[in-house]
Amino acid sequence: MPARKLWSFFHPSSVAVIGASESPDKLGHEILKNLVQGGFPGALYPINPKSERILGLTCFKNVKEIPDNVEMAVIIIPARFVPGAIRDCGEKGVKGVVIVTGGFSEAGPEGEALQKEAAAVAAEYGVRIIGPNCQGINNPYHPLCASWPLLTRKGRVAIISQSGTVGAAMMDWFSEEQLGVSSFVSLGNRADVDEIDLIEYFEEDPNTRVIAVYLEGVKDPVRFQNVLKTLTKPLVVLKSGRTPGGRVAAESHTKSLAGADAIYSSLFRRHGVYRADTIEEFYDLAKGLAYLKPPAGNRILFITTSGGSAILATDAAEQEGLNVSPLPPELAEQLKGVIPAHAIHANPLDLTGDANAKMFHEVIQRAHPHYDTLGIIFGDPIVDASQVVTANANELIIYLGGADVERAEKLKMHQMDIPVFPTPERAVRTLAQLIPPEMKAERAKHTFPVAKGRSQMGLYDSFKFLESRGFDCIFSRSADSPGKAVHLAHQLGFPVCLKIDSPDILHKSDCGGVRLNLQSARDVRSAYSEMTAQAHACYPDAKINGVIVSAMASPGLELILGMNRDPQFGPVVIFGLGGITVELFRDISMRLLPLDRKEALAMIGEIKAAPLLKGYRGRQKVDEEAIVDGLLKLAQIAEEHEDIVEIDLNPIFAYAEGIVVVDARILKA
Amino acid sequence: MPARKLWSFFHPSSVAVIGASESPDKLGHEILKNLVQGGFPGALYPINPKSERILGLTCFKNVKEIPDNVEMAVIIIPARFVPGAIRDCGEKGVKGVVIVTGGFSEAGPEGEALQKEAAAVAAEYGVRIIGPNCQGINNPYHPLCASWPLLTRKGRVAIISQSGTVGAAMMDWFSEEQLGVSSFVSLGNRADVDEIDLIEYFEEDPNTRVIAVYLEGVKDPVRFQNVLKTLTKPLVVLKSGRTPGGRVAAESHTKSLAGADAIYSSLFRRHGVYRADTIEEFYDLAKGLAYLKPPAGNRILFITTSGGSAILATDAAEQEGLNVSPLPPELAEQLKGVIPAHAIHANPLDLTGDANAKMFHEVIQRAHPHYDTLGIIFGDPIVDASQVVTANANELIIYLGGADVERAEKLKMHQMDIPVFPTPERAVRTLAQLIPPEMKAERAKHTFPVAKGRSQMGLYDSFKFLESRGFDCIFSRSADSPGKAVHLAHQLGFPVCLKIDSPDILHKSDCGGVRLNLQSARDVRSAYSEMTAQAHACYPDAKINGVIVSAMASPGLELILGMNRDPQFGPVVIFGLGGITVELFRDISMRLLPLDRKEALAMIGEIKAAPLLKGYRGRQKVDEEAIVDGLLKLAQIAEEHEDIVEIDLNPIFAYAEGIVVVDARILKA
């Protein structure tokens, strides 16, 4: 049983502190004091040749002089004396040493040699090492605080950290929030025990529900992958060295190679490891995984007295793929009489300032069967939050704006093992990580409301109109029969393209309404028949004017230029690259009117794909002036034609000189 | 002077509290108490027909009975009595009323009518209204706390909030961190005074350096844009209602139309408004703008004793476009003797556990001239942080993991007006927002280190090799003269494409080494000459084998399949869509070996552009099985050919049936 190998570190019957000190500003004093004040239940032996007693405990000159067995030792003496101390420990039968002292591999070649020597001596005697250059270990369940600061609260999360400070920050936050930890281990230089040994140990530790690891690089990639394969407890990792600069810094810090960051992401995704992006998310995720019940699905109802906080929560939820689904009629019915008539009967459910604990309680009880999670947001200190919430239920508790009452209520809830989050966004993002991707909704898009009663201009008329406003459109003619289409194709020269012309069909390509690259009269004739038939089949009520026969545009950079009217702000001009950069990556820019040349130019430089306009990777630079002109023309149309509510020029092809409109949609009020 | 219009709200000589109460659990008691305990310097008049004295103050039955002038009134009586109370205030000559009472427009049609009535009465007498349904106002500089909780610390940020709770949370955080605010206003239903009036007011308020507004929607888009045009103080906005669900929630909360969220973003960008994405970022930004000095450029040096925190800071900095530039040799020289030999002499500069306040101080002084910002990260409570930092200098202070010492030192620094951030990421992201985009570096990419001593297989040999491993490659032949190329083109049939074949040229298209769609013998002949000439010009030492003449692949979906070796994890297989989705959006997935069919399929579903594979928007679905096979073949090559260190099949064209390699790069060790 591999985990038992580390048992002596976390449950020693006796501990020697080699380098214990009488002086309160020394770590050798601090650690001994924390062991004593933390309530260590076994024998404690300060070792210091110059002292008789420290903190009331008899001091020994050497670990070998101790009359009884010593199971574990903490070493805080200058680096050069450490190998000797380990030898003494080995001879004494000590099972494990925690070396706090720095000045080893992190400090250059001499330190490196010293560390190798220490490891060799330890191996000789079968002594395990944690560290050197570490911040010690803490197991509040033994209890054993061989670390600093003194933290004694028992919790559910084991923290393993390659950085003392990052681990200490986590411990501090868990302590401040009175949630505690199941253990803390500072890895230091990993001369022997590493993150994999500890993950294996905590996998079997009954007090640990979640393992949280801060990592700069794994020591052994193969063992690491193997442990991930068999791990059953949730593992949260904060892995630094994500950027080239961070990676170089990580490699100098750990003096070891770090794999490419993207590989870690892929590995974590494959094995269900929760990857935190920031230290704050690291904390939130560990807390959420330890104390939240994973929801059965993505439906969430927000219940609150704070309208503002609930809107922020709704935004975060939709961005994370949760479903802020409307109140089911059945629930709405059940809530009548329970909540005030002037409350907002929707999701979020705003109970207003008239809310009290009883009302919250009744709403929560009725709502639970209808949702996977209830997001309960407290604000004003008007209700006793801790009286309202239900332990062990699917409730996500958020409390903000409540000042002292908030802090007191939060601690009460934490004592009930109910986690409280300080902002809607942090709460929702944490919850969202607990839901498998396949249960999530597609991330909500920014949409413009589509006004009712709009009518679409026919495609041929649209081209005519655009040409009258100075746009160059692909050479096109209208055909209302297959024969006419063929005739036009001959006039234009093959290949040609056919587009269905109907004011009632908004998305032509969704019903086979665009046929490109037709090479012959026969192709055109059959395309005409197929397209009109398919259009009639898809939209039985649509009026079909026929088709537009166009020349094939020579290949250019596909753009989208558009105009839309916002109900509050008025006309908006929109720019993006065509195709997937708009649809899948939502890479667009927009401007309100009035639009001038400078702002139009700024717009086209704002999209992420902007380098393509400048002639990316050997492509030709496109005519930015012509694009600017196009945007300004759209702005002018918006001003002069109040009846036109939407223009969608998609695609426009851009060339080194000029732009050509290839397809267009114009909607009128 | 428009701002003077609101002067009476923030600097009244006398305040009446209409609805003051003797009962400590009523808001009418709380607000009067906060006015008293907050040290309001003028006359206070509780109004309550049933009381004689409240909190030791003489109570009046009606505001009109007060013998002296009353400048401002706070109203906390049931909604139906509010219009009458305003009339009394009007007759008394009160300049402004803050209506805390709810039950107006937010509570349905009756409340709406009542609000209109109240506004009409106020307009009749020229009385201005803040609210109704609000959490009051607070000006610690008068002082005047007509709000709750009682907060009295003076600061630099004015908070305007459409949500009481969100505003209170901000106030609470500024108070808890002992930074204070310059004012707080809860907007409520905006029956009269709105966010624009208040932005104009605080623009002229000498105590306000930064204006922070929580907004669900602006009341008047035209006035809003006008105020943005002339504003000189930094404005931070948290605008909720970003998603469709959030927008609906915002509209029910405010009972008013909200413009499309993307328009707000565009407007804010245009006018230099700082947009926060979360309430926490809202706080950080307001704090940073109020207390940090905007840096002159993007160069930052991290100085720390915590290696881990500094790596996290470096990651965040590079992601945000800051330049974590190496130590200049001159500075490295100046630091010798100041910092320990075993410290990490780099950026981040890790002073190790031997650091003390003097060392920090000397390093900081020497480093300032070389960097735009010093990011100073404190961890262990080993140095008195507040002794080290310099007020009014470009220092970004981060403190984490220091427990009680951290909290005490933070407050000391805040009293010196030096902001302290709780995590590296929050600090760096805040600073980054203060730097104009044009000063920032391009966001660092994930890169694989390029091993030295690699050699490239010729393109023709690469195709041969790939075919031997079961890949279909575009039909190609090798030509070492223009004549041979023409001859091959005739064999293949026009159009053809020519690619330069040289083991020494890694990026063919960067030096004109790819010519597509050549239609005639003459085109091929001149392309051959031009390409080889250009290649020789670009890479004088390159060995040129000639060109590869290929058929033009019929258009398909462009993919990238690749293999690479990570120094720590070994072989990695990579998948992405070709062209810009990989290069500009970095939309790739990867897997370590061993790779099985299931994982390969998961890989291709993982990219954002995955919908394109499934036949997005009328395109044809591509052959996913063939892609999976391709990835598995690459994995097998990686296992069997240790000498092959990198394969880049870019592009591969995918069709409804099968995939075809169009270009390839294979590197050997």
PDB file of C-alpha atoms in Angstrom, chain B residues 12 20 28 52 56 68 117 132 136 152 156 158 191 225 281 307 342 359 421 430 440 464 524 541 575 593 597 645 663:
ATOM      1  CA  PRO B  12     -26.764  70.209   2.841  1.00  0.00           C
ATOM      2  CA  ALA B  20     -37.484  58.694  11.245  1.00  0.00           C
ATOM      3  CA  GLY B  28     -35.912  55.252   9.403  1.00  0.00           C
ATOM      4  CA  GLU B  52     -41.346  63.497  20.573  1.00  0.00           C
ATOM      5  CA  GLY B  56     -32.022  62.758  21.403  1.00  0.00           C
ATOM      6  CA  ASP B  68     -35.448  76.895  10.185  1.00  0.00           C
ATOM      7  CA  GLU B 117     -47.168  61.698  -9.372  1.00  0.00           C
ATOM      8  CA  PRO B 132     -37.119  56.207  -5.228  1.00  0.00           C
ATOM      9  CA  GLY B 136     -29.482  56.590  -0.159  1.00  0.00           C
ATOM     10  CA  THR B 152     -17.112  57.288   7.062  1.00  0.00           C
ATOM     11  CA  ARG B 156     -11.006  58.938  -4.066  1.00  0.00           C
ATOM     12  CA  ALA B 158     -17.283  58.044  -6.372  1.00  0.00           C
ATOM     13  CA  ALA B 191     -37.414  59.230 -11.290  1.00  0.00           C
ATOM     14  CA  GLN B 225     -22.597  59.843 -25.336  1.00  0.00           C
ATOM     15  CA  GLU B 281     -12.758  43.613 -11.584  1.00  0.00           C
ATOM     16  CA  GLY B 307       9.143  32.194  -6.784  1.00  0.00           C
ATOM     17  CA  HIS B 342      22.187  32.247  -4.978  1.00  0.00           C
ATOM     18  CA  MET B 359      17.816  44.472   0.445  1.00  0.00           C
ATOM     19  CA  PHE B 421      -3.580  43.611  -4.458  1.00  0.00           C
ATOM     20  CA  THR B 430      -5.561  45.914 -13.257  1.00  0.00           C
ATOM     21  CA  LYS B 440       1.315  46.479 -25.307  1.00  0.00           C
ATOM     22  CA  LYS B 464       6.866   9.729 -50.700  1.00  0.00           C
ATOM     23  CA  VAL B 524       4.737  27.436 -65.302  1.00  0.00           C
ATOM     24  CA  ASP B 541      22.866  29.409 -48.677  1.00  0.00           C
ATOM     25  CA  PHE B 575      -5.115  18.936 -34.826  1.00  0.00           C
ATOM     26  CA  LEU B 593       0.662   9.243 -26.913  1.00  0.00           C
ATOM     27  CA  ARG B 597      -9.492   6.061 -31.910  1.00  0.00           C
ATOM     28  CA  VAL B 645      10.939  15.214 -34.453  1.00  0.00           C
ATOM     29  CA  ASP B 663       1.701  20.386 -48.236  1.00  0.00           C
TER      30      ASP B 663
END
